[in-house]
mmCIF file of C-alpha atoms in Angstrom:
data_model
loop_
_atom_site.group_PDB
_atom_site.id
_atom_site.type_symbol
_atom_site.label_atom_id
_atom_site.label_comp_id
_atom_site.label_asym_id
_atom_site.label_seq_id
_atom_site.Cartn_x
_atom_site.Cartn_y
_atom_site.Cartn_z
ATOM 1 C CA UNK V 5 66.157 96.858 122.794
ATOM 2 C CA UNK V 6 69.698 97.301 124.151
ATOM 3 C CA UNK V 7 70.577 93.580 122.489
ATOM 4 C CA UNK V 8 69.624 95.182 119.214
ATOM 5 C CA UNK V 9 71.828 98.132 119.723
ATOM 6 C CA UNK V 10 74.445 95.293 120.414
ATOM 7 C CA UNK V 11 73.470 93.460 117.173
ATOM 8 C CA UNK V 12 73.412 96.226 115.375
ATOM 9 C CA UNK V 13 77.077 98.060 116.224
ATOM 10 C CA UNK V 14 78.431 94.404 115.759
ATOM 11 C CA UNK V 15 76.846 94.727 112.330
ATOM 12 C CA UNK V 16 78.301 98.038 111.789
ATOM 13 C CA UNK V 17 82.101 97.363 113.314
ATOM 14 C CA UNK V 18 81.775 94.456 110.360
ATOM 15 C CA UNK V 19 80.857 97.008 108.340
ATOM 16 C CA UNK V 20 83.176 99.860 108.757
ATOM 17 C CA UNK V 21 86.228 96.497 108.873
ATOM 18 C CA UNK V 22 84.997 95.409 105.511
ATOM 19 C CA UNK V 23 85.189 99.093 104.122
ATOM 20 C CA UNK V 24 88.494 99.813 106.186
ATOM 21 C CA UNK V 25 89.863 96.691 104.326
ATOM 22 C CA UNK V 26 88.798 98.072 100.932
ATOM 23 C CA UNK V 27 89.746 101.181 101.216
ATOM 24 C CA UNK V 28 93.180 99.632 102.356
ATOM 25 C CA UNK V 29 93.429 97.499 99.089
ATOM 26 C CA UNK V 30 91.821 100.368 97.050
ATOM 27 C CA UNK V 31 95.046 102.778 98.195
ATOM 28 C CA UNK V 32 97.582 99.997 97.723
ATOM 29 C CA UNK V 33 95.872 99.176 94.349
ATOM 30 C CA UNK V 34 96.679 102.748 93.236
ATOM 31 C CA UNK V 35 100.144 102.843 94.736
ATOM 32 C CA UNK V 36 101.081 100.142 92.512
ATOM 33 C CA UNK V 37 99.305 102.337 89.454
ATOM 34 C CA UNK V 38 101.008 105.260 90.052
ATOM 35 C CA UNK V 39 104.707 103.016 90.265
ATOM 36 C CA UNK V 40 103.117 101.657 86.609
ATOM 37 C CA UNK V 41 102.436 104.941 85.569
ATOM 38 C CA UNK V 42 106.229 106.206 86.167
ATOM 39 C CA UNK V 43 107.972 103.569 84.771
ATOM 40 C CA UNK V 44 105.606 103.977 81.457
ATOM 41 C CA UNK V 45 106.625 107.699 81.684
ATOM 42 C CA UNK V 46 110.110 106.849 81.769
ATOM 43 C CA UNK V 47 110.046 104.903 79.026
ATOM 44 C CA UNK V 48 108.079 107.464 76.713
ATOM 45 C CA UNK V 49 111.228 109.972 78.123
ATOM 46 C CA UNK V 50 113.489 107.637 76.891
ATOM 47 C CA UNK V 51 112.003 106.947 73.592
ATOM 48 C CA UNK V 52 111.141 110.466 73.088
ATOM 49 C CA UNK V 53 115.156 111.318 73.877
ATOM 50 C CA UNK V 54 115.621 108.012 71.020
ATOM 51 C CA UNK V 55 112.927 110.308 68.217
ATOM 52 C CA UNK V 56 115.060 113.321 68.832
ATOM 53 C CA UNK V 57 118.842 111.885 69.028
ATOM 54 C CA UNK V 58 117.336 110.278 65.386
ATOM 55 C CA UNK V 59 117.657 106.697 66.934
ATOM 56 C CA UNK V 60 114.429 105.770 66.518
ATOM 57 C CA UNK V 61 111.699 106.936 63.298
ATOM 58 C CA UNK V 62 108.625 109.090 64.793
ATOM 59 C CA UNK V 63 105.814 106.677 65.161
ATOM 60 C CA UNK V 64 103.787 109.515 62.778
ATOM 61 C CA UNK V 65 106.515 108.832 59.936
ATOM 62 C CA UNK V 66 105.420 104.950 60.032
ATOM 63 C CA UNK V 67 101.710 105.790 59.938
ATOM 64 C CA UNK V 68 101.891 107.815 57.534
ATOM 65 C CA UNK V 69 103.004 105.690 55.220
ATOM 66 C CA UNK V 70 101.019 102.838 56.027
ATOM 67 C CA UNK V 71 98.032 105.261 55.410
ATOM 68 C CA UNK V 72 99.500 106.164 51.987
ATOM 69 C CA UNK V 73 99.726 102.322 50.563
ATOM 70 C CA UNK V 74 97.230 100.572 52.364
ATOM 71 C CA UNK V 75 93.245 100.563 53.480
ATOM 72 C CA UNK V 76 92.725 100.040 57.008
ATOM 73 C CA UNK V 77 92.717 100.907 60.747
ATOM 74 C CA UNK V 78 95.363 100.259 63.351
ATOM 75 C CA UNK V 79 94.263 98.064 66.120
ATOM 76 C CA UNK V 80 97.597 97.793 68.076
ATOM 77 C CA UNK V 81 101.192 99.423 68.077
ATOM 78 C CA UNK V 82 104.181 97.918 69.808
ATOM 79 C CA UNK V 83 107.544 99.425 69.776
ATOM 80 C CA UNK V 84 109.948 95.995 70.172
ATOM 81 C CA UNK V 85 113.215 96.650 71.688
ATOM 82 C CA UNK V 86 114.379 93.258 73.227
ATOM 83 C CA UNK V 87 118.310 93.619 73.061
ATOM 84 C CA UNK V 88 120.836 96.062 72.622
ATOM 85 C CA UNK V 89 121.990 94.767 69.873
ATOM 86 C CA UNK V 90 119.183 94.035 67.999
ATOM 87 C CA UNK V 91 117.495 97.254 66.279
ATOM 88 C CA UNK V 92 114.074 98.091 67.696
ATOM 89 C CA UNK V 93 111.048 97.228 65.690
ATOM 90 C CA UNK V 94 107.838 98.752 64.820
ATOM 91 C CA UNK V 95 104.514 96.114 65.104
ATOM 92 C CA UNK V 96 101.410 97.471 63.511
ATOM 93 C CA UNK V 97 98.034 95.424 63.596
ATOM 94 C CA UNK V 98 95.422 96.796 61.433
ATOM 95 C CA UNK V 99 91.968 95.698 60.135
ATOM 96 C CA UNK V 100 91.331 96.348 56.405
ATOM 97 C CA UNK V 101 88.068 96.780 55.166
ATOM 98 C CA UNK V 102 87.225 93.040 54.886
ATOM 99 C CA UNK V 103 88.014 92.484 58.100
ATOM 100 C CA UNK V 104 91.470 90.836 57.468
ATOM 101 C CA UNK V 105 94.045 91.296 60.097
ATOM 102 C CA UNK V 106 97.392 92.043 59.184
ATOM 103 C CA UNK V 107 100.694 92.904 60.924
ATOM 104 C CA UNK V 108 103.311 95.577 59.462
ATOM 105 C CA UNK V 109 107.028 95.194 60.535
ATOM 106 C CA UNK V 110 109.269 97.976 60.075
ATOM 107 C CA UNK V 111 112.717 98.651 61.344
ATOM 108 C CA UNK V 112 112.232 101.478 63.767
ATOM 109 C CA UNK V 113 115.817 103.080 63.172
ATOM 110 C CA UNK V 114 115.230 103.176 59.547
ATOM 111 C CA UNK V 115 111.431 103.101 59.065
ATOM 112 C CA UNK V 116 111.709 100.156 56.581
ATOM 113 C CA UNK V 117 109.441 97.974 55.846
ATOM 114 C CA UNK V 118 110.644 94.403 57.233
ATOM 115 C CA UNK V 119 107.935 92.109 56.855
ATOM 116 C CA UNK V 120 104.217 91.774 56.308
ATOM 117 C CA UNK V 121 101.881 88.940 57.784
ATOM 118 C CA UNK V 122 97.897 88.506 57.229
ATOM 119 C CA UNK V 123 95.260 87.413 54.791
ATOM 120 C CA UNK V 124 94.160 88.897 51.996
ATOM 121 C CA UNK V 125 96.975 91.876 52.072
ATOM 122 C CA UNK V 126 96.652 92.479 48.628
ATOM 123 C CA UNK V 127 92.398 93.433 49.711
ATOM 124 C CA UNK V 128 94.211 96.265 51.889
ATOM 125 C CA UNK V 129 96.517 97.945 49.488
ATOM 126 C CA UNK V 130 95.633 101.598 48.149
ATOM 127 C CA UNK V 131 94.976 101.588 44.179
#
C-alpha cells in the first residue's frame, strides 16, 4: 500500500509539472497576444489620426463604391503602406456571384481606382 501512495504522488508531481509547464506557456502565450494586440491598436490610432488629418480615404468611402458598381462580397482588406514615399493603397478581395475572385486597387489618399485583377470582372459589375 504505502509503494502505491509512492507511485501514485510520483504520478501526480508529473502531473501538476506538466500542468505547471502549460500554464507557464499558456501565460507567456498571452503576453505575447496582448504585445500583438497593442501594436495593432497603435496602428488603428495612427490610421484613424491619417482618416481624420484627410491623409487617408475612410475605408467606408471605398466600400461603398465598390458596392455601387460591382456584385460581390469582400473576402479580405489590406491597407498597404510600405514607404513613405509611396502613397498607401487600398487591396480589396471579393467573390462575385460566380465565384470569381477579384482584387480592387485604389489609392488610399485619393480613393481612386488603380487597378483591377480577376476573372470574369465584367460577371461582377452592377447593370
Amino acid at each position: 500500500m504505502l509503494y502505491s501512495c509512492r507511485v501514485w504522488q510520483g504520478v501526480g508531481m508529473k502531473r501538476f509539472n506538466g500542468c505547471l509547464k502549460a500554464l507557464m506557456l499558456a501565460a507567456v502565450g498571452i503576453m505575447a497576444c496582448q504585445s500583438l494586440v497593442m501594436a495593432d491598436d497603435d496602428e488603428w490610432r495612427s490610421l484613424h489620426r491619417e482618416v481624420q488629418e484627410g491623409r487617408v480615404v475612410a475605408l467606408p468611402t471605398v466600400l461603398d463604391w465598390l458596392e455601387h458598381r460591382y456584385v460581390g462580397q469582400v473576402l479580405e482588406v489590406e491597407l498597404e503602406h510600405e514607404d513613405e514615399d509611396e502613397a498607401p493603397r487600398y487591396e480589396i478581395e471579393m467573390i462575385g456571384p460566380q465565384g470569381q475572385v477579384v482584387e480592387f486597387e485604389f489609392d488610399a489618399a485619393n480613393g481612386e481606382l488603380i487597378g483591377i485583377e480577376g476573372v470574369n470582372i465584367e460577371g461582377m459589375t452592377r447593370p
